[in-house]
mmCIF file of C-alpha atoms in Angstrom:
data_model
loop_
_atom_site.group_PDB
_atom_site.id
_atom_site.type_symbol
_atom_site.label_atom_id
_atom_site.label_comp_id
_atom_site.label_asym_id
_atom_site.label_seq_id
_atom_site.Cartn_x
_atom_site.Cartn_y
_atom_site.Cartn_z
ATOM 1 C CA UNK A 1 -2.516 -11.073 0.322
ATOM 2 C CA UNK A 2 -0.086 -13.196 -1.851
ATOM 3 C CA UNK A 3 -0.145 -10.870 -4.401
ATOM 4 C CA UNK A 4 0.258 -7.854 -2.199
ATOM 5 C CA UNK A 5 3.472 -8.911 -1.089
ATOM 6 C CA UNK A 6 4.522 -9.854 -4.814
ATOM 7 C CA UNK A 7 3.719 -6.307 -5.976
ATOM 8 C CA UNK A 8 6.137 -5.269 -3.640
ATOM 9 C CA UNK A 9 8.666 -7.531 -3.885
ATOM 10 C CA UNK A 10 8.301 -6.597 -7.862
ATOM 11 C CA UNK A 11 8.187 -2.742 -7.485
ATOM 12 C CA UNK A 12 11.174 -2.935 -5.585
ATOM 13 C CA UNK A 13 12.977 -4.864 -7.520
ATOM 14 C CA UNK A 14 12.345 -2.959 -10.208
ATOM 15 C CA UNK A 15 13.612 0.456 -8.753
ATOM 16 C CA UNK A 16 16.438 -1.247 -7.977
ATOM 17 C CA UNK A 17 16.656 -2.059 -11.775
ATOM 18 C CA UNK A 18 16.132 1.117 -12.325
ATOM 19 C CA UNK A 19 19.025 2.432 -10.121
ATOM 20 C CA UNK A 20 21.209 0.543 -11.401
ATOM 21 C CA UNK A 21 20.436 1.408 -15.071
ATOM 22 C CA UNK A 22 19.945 4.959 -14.970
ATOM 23 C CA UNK A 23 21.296 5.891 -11.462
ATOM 24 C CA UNK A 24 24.630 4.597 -12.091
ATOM 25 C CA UNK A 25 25.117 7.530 -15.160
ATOM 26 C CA UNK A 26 24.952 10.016 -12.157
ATOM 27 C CA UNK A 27 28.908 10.447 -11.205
ATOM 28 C CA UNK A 28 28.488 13.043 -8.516
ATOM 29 C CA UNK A 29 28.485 12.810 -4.879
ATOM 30 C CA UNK A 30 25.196 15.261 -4.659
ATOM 31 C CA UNK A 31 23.218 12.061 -5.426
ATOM 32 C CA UNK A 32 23.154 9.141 -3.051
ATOM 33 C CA UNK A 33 22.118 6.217 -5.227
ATOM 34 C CA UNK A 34 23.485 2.785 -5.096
ATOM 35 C CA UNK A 35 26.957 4.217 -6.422
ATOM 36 C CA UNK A 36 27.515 6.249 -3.095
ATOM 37 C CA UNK A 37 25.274 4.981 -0.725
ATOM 38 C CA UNK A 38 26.289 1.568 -0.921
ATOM 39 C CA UNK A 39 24.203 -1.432 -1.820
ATOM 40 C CA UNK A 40 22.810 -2.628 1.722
ATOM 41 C CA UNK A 41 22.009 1.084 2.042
ATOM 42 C CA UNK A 42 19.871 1.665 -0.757
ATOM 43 C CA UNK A 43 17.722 -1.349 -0.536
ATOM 44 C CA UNK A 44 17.203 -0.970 3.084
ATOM 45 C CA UNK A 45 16.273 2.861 2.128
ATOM 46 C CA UNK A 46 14.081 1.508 -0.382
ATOM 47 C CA UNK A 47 12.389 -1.171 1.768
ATOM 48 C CA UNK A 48 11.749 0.908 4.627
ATOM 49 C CA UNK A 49 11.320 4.103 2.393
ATOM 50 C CA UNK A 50 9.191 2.688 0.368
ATOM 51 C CA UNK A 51 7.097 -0.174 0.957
ATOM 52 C CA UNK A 52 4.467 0.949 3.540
ATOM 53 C CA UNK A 53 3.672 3.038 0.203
ATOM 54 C CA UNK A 54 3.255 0.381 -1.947
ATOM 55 C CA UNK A 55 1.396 -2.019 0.856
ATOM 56 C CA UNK A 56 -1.245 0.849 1.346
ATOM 57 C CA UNK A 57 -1.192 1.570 -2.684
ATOM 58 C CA UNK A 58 -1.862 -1.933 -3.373
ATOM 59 C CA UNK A 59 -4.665 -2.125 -0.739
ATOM 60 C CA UNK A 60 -6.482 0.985 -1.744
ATOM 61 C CA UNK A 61 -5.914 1.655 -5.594
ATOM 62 C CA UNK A 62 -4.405 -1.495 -7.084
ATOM 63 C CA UNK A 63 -6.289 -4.369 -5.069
ATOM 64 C CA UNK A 64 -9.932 -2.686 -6.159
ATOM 65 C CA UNK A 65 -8.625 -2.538 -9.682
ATOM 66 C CA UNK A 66 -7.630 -5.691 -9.896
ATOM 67 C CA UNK A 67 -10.959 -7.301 -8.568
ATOM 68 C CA UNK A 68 -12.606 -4.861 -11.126
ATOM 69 C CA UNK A 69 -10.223 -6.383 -13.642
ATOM 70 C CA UNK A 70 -11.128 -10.229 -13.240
ATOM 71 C CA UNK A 71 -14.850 -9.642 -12.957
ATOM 72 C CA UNK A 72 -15.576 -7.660 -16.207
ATOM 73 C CA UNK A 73 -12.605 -7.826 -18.344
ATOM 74 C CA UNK A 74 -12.607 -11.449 -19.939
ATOM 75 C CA UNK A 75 -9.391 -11.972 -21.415
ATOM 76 C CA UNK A 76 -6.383 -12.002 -20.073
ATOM 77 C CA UNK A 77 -4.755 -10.421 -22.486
ATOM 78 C CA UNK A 78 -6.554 -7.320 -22.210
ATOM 79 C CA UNK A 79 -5.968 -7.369 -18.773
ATOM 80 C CA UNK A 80 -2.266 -7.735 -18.747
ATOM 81 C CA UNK A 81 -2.149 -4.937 -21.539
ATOM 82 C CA UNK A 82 -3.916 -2.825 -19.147
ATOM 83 C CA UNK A 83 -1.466 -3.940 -16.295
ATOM 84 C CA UNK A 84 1.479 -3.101 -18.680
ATOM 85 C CA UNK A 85 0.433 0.586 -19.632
ATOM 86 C CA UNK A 86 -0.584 1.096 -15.911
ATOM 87 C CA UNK A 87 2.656 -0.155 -14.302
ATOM 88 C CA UNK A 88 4.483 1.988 -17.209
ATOM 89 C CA UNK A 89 2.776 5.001 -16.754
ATOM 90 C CA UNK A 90 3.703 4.091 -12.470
ATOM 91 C CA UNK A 91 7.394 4.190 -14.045
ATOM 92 C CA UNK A 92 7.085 7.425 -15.054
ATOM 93 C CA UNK A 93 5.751 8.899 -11.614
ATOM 94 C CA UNK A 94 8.708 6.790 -10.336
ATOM 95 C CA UNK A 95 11.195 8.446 -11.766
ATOM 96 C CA UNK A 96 10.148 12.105 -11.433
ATOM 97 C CA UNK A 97 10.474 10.884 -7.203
ATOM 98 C CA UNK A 98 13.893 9.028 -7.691
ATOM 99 C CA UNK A 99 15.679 11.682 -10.257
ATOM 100 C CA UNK A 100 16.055 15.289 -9.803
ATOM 101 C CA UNK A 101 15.503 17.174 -13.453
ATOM 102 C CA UNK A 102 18.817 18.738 -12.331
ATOM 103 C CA UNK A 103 20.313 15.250 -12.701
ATOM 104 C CA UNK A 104 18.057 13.831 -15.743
ATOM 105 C CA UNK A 105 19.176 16.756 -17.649
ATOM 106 C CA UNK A 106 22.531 17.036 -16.405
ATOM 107 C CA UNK A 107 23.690 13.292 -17.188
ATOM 108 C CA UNK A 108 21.007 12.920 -20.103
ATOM 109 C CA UNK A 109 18.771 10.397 -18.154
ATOM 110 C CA UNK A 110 16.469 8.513 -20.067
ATOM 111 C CA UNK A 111 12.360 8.173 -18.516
ATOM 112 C CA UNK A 112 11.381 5.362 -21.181
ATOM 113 C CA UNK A 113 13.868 2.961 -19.526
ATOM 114 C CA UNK A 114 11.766 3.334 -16.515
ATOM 115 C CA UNK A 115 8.488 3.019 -18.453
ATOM 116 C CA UNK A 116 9.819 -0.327 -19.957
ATOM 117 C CA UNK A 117 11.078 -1.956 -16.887
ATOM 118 C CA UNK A 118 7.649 -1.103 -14.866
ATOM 119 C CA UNK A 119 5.652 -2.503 -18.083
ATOM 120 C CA UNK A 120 7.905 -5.752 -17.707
ATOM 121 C CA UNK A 121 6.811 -5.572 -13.985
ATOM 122 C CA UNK A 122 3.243 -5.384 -15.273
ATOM 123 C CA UNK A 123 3.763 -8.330 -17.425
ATOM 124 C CA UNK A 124 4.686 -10.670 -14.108
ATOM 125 C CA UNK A 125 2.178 -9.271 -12.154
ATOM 126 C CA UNK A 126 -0.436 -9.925 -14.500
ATOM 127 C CA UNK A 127 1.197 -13.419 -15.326
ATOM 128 C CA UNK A 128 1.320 -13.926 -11.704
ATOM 129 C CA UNK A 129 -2.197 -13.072 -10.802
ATOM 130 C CA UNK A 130 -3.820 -15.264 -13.669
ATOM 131 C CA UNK A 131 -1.963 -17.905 -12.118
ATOM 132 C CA UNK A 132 -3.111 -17.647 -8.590
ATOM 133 C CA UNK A 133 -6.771 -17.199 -9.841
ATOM 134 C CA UNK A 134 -6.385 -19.971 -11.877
ATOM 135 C CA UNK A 135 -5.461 -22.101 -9.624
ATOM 136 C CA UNK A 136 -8.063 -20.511 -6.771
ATOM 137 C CA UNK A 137 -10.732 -21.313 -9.401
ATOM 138 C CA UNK A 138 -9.494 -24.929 -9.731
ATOM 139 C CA UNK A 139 -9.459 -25.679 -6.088
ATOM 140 C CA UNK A 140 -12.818 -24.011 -5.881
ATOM 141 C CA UNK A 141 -14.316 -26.863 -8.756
ATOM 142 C CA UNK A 142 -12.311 -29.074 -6.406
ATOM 143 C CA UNK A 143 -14.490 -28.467 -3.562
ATOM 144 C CA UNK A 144 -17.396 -28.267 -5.054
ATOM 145 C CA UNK A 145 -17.638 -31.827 -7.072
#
């Protein structure tokens, strides 16, 4: 459940990123980002908006995955690769939902900023998750000597 709760606390911090990188280009008052909004605002929008999504994504897609991940996928780096180009191709899907075409075409938004940050995101959450089961497998050896 540790990691549940750092996927989220990662995805959102990432859209933030995100909004602050690309959303900030947008200079009209048709988009509510963190320019208009306010800062309190959009996070709050984004918590509430947005993380029941990612708790039941995790629980249902990602969590499965993941197990699938550390039993038949060896080495770690193959598995944070495949973390990377997941969470990457997640940027992309995120966003088509956070950017209007009107606005990616209109202020010349830019998608592979979004597919970088997400891979980044992949990156600590596949650091982060060889770490826990690292140390789960240690305390497991622990117990049983």
């Amino acid at each position: 459940m540790v990691l549940a709760f750092i996927f989220i606390g990662i995805s959102l911090t990432a859209g933030f990123i995100l909004e602050r990188i690309e959303g900030y280009q947008i200079t009209t008052t048709e988009y509510y980002g963190l320019r208009n909004a306010g800062g309190l605002i959009y996070i709050l929008s984004l918590i509430l908006g947005f993380g029941h999504y990612l708790l039941a994504f995790y629980v249902v897609i990602l969590s499965p995955i993941a197990w699938l991940l550390q039993k038949y996928v060896r080495f770690p780096m193959v598995r944070t690769v495949i973390y990377m180009v997941g969470f990457g191709w997640g940027g992309l899907w995120v966003f088509d939902l956070m950017y209007n075409p009107y606005f990616v075409n209109g202020y010349h938004l830019n998608q592979v900023t979004s597919i970088w940050i997400f891979a980044v995101v992949g990156l600590v959450y596949a650091i982060v998750e060889n770490k826990i089961w690292r140390k789960g497998q240690m305390q497991n050896e622990q117990k049983t000597t």
